[in-house]
mmCIF file of N, CA and C in Angstrom:
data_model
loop_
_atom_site.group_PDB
_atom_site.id
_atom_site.type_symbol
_atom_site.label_atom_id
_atom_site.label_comp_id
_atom_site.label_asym_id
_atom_site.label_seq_id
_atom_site.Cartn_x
_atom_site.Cartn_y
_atom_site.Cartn_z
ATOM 1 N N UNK A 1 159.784 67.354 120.123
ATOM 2 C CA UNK A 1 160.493 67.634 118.885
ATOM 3 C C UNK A 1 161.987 67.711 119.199
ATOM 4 N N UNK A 2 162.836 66.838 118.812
ATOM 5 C CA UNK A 2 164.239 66.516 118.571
ATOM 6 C C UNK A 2 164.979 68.298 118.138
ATOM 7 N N UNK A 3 165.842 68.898 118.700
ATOM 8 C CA UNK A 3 166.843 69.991 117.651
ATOM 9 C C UNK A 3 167.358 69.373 116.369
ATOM 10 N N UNK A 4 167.316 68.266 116.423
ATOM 11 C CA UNK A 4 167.787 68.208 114.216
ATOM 12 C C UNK A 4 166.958 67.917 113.758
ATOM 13 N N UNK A 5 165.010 67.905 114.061
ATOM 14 C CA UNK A 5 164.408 67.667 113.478
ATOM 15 C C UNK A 5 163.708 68.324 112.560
ATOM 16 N N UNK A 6 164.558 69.881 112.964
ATOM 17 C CA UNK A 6 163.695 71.220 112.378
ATOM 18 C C UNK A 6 164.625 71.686 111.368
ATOM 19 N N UNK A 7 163.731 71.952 110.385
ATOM 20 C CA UNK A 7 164.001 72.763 109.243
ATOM 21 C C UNK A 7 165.155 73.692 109.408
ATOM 22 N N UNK A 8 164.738 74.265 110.438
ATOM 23 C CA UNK A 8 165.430 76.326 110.367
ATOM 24 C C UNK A 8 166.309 76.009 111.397
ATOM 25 N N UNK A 9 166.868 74.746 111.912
ATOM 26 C CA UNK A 9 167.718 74.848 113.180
ATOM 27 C C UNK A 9 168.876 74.229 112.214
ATOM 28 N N UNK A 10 168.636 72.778 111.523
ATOM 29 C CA UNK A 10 169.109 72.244 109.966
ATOM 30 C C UNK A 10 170.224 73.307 109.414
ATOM 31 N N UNK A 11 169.264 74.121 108.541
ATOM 32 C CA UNK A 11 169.664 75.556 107.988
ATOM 33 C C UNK A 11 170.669 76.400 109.028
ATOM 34 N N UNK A 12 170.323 76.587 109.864
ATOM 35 C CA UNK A 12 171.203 77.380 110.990
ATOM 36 C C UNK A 12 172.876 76.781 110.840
ATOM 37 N N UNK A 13 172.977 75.486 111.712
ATOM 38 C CA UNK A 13 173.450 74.905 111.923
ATOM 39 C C UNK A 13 174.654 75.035 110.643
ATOM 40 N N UNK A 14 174.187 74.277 109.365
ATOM 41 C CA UNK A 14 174.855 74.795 107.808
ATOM 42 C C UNK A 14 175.128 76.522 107.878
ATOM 43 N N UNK A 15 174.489 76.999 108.227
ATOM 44 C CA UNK A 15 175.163 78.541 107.977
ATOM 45 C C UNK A 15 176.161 78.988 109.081
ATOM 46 N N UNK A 16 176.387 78.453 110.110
ATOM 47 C CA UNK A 16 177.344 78.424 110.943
ATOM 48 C C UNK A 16 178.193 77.709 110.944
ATOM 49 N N UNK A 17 178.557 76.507 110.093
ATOM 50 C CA UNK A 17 179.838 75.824 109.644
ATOM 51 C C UNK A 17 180.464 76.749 108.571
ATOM 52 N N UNK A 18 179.391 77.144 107.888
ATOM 53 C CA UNK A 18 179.722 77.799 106.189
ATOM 54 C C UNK A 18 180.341 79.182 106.733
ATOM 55 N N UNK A 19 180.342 79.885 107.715
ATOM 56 C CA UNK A 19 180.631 81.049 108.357
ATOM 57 C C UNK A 19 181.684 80.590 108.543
ATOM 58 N N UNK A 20 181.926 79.348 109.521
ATOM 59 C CA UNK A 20 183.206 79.192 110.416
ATOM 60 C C UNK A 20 184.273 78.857 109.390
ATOM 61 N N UNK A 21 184.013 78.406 108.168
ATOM 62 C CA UNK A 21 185.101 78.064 107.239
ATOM 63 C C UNK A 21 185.714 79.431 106.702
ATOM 64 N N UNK A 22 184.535 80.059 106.444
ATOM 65 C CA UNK A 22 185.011 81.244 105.437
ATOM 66 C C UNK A 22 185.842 82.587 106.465
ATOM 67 N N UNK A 23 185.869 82.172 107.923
ATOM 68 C CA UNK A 23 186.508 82.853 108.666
ATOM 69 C C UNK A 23 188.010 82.255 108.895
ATOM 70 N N UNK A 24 188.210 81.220 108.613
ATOM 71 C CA UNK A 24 189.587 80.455 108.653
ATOM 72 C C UNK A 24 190.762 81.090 107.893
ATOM 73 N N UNK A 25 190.504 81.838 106.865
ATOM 74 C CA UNK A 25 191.388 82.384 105.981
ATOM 75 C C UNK A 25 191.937 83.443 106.767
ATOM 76 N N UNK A 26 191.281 84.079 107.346
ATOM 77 C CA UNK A 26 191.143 85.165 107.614
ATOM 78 C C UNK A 26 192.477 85.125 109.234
ATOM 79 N N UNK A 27 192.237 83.593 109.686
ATOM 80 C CA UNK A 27 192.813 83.629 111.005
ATOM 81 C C UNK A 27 194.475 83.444 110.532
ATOM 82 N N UNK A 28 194.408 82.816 109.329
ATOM 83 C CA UNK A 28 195.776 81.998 109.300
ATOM 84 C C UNK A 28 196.940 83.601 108.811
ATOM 85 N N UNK A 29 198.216 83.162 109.547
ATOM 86 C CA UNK A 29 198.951 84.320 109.797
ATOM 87 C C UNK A 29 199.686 84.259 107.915
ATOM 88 N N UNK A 30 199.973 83.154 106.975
ATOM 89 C CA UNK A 30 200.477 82.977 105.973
ATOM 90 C C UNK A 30 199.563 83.754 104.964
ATOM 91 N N UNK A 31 198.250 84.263 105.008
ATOM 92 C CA UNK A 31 197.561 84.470 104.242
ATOM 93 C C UNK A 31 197.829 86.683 103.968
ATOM 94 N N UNK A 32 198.221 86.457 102.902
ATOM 95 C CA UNK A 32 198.175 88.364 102.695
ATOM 96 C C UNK A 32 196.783 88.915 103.251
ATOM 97 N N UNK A 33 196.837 90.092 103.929
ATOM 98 C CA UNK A 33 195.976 90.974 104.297
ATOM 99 C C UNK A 33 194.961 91.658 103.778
ATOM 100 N N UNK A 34 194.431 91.253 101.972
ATOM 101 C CA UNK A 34 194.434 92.277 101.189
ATOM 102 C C UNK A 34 192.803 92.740 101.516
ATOM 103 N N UNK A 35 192.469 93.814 100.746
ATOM 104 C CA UNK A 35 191.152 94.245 100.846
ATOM 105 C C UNK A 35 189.923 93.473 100.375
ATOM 106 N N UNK A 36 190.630 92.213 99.641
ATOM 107 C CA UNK A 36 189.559 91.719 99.063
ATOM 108 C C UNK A 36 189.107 90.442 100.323
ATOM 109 N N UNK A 37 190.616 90.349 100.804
ATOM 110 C CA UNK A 37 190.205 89.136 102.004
ATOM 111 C C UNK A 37 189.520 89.771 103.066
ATOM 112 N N UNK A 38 189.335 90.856 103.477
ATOM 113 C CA UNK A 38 188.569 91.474 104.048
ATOM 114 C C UNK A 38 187.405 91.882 103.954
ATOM 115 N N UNK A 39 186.655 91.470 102.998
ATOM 116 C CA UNK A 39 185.502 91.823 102.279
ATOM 117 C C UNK A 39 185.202 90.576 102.427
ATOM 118 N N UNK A 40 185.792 89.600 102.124
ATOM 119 C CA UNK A 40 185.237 88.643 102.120
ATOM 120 C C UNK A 40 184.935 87.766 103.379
ATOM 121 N N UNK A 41 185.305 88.448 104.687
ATOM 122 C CA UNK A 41 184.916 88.286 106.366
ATOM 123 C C UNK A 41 183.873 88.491 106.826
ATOM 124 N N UNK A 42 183.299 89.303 105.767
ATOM 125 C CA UNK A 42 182.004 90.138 106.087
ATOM 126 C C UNK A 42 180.916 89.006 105.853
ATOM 127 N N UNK A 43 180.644 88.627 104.397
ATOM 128 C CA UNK A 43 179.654 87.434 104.846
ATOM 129 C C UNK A 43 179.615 86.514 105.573
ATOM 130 N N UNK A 44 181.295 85.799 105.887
ATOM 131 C CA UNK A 44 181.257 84.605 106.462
ATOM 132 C C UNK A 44 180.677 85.234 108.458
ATOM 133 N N UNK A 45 180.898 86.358 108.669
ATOM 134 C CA UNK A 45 180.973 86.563 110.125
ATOM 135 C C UNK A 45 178.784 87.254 109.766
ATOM 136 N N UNK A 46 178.826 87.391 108.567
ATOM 137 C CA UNK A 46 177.050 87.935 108.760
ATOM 138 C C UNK A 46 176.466 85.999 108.857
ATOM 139 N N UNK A 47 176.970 85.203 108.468
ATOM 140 C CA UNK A 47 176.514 84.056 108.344
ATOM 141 C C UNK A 47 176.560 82.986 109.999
ATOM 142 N N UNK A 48 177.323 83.357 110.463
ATOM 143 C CA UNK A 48 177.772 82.884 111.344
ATOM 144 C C UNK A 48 176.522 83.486 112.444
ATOM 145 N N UNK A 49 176.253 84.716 112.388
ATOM 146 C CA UNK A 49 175.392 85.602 112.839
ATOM 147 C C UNK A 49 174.106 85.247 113.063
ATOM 148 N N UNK A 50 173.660 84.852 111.369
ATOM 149 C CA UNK A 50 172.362 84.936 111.235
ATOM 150 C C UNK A 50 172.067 82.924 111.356
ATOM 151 N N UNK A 51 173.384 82.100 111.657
ATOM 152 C CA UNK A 51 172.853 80.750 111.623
ATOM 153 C C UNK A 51 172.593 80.602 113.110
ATOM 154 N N UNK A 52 173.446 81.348 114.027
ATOM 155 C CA UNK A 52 172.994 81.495 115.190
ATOM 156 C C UNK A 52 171.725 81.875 115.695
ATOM 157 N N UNK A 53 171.034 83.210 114.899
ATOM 158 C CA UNK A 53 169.548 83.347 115.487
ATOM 159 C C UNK A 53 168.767 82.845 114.964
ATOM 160 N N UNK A 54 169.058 81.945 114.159
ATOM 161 C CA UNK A 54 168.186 80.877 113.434
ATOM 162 C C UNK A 54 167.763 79.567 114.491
ATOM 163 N N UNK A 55 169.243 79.198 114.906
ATOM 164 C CA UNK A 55 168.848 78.194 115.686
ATOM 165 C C UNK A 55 168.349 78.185 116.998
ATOM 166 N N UNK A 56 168.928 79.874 117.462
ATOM 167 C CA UNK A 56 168.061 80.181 118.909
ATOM 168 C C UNK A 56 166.746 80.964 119.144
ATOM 169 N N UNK A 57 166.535 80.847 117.848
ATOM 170 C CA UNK A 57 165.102 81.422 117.946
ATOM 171 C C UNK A 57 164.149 80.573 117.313
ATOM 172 N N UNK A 58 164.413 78.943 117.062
ATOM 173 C CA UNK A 58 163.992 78.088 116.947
ATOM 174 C C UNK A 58 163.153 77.019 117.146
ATOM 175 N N UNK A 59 162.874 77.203 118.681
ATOM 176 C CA UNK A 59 162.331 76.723 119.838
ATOM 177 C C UNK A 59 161.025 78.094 120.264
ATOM 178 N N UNK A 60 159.872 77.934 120.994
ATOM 179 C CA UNK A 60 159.289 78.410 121.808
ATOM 180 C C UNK A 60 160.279 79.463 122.842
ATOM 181 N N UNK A 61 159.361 80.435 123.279
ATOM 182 C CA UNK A 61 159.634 81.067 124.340
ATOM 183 C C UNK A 61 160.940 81.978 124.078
ATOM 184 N N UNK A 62 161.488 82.440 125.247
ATOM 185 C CA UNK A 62 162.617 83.426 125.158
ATOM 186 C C UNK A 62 163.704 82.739 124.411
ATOM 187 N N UNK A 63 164.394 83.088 123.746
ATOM 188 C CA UNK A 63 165.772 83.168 123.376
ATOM 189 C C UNK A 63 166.712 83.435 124.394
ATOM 190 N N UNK A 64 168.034 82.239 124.642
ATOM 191 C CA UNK A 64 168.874 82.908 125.394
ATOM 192 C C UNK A 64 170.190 82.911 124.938
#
């Protein structure tokens, strides 16, 4: 079985781009600080999170 052949690695993969975008705002020094842009770090870094143990827990056996 190929890694892009699976469903939940697919999915992973998309939730860890969709993370890495929504963390970009966050890096750039032009962007105000406010509370709402900070709130809004929180999903992109839970996404980033959860596309990761998606794709490493994807496969058989231990996770590394």
């Amino acid at each position: 079985m190929g890694l892009l052949s699976s469903r939940q690695v697919l999915l992973g993969l998309v939730l860890m781009i969709i993370g890495t975008v929504g963390l970009l705002p966050g890096a750039l020094p032009s962007v105000a600080q406010t509370q709402v842009l900070t709130y809004a770090l929180v999903p992109a870094a839970a996404a980033i999170v959860l596309g990761t143990w998606m794709v490493g827990t994807s496969e058989g056996g231990r996770a590394v």
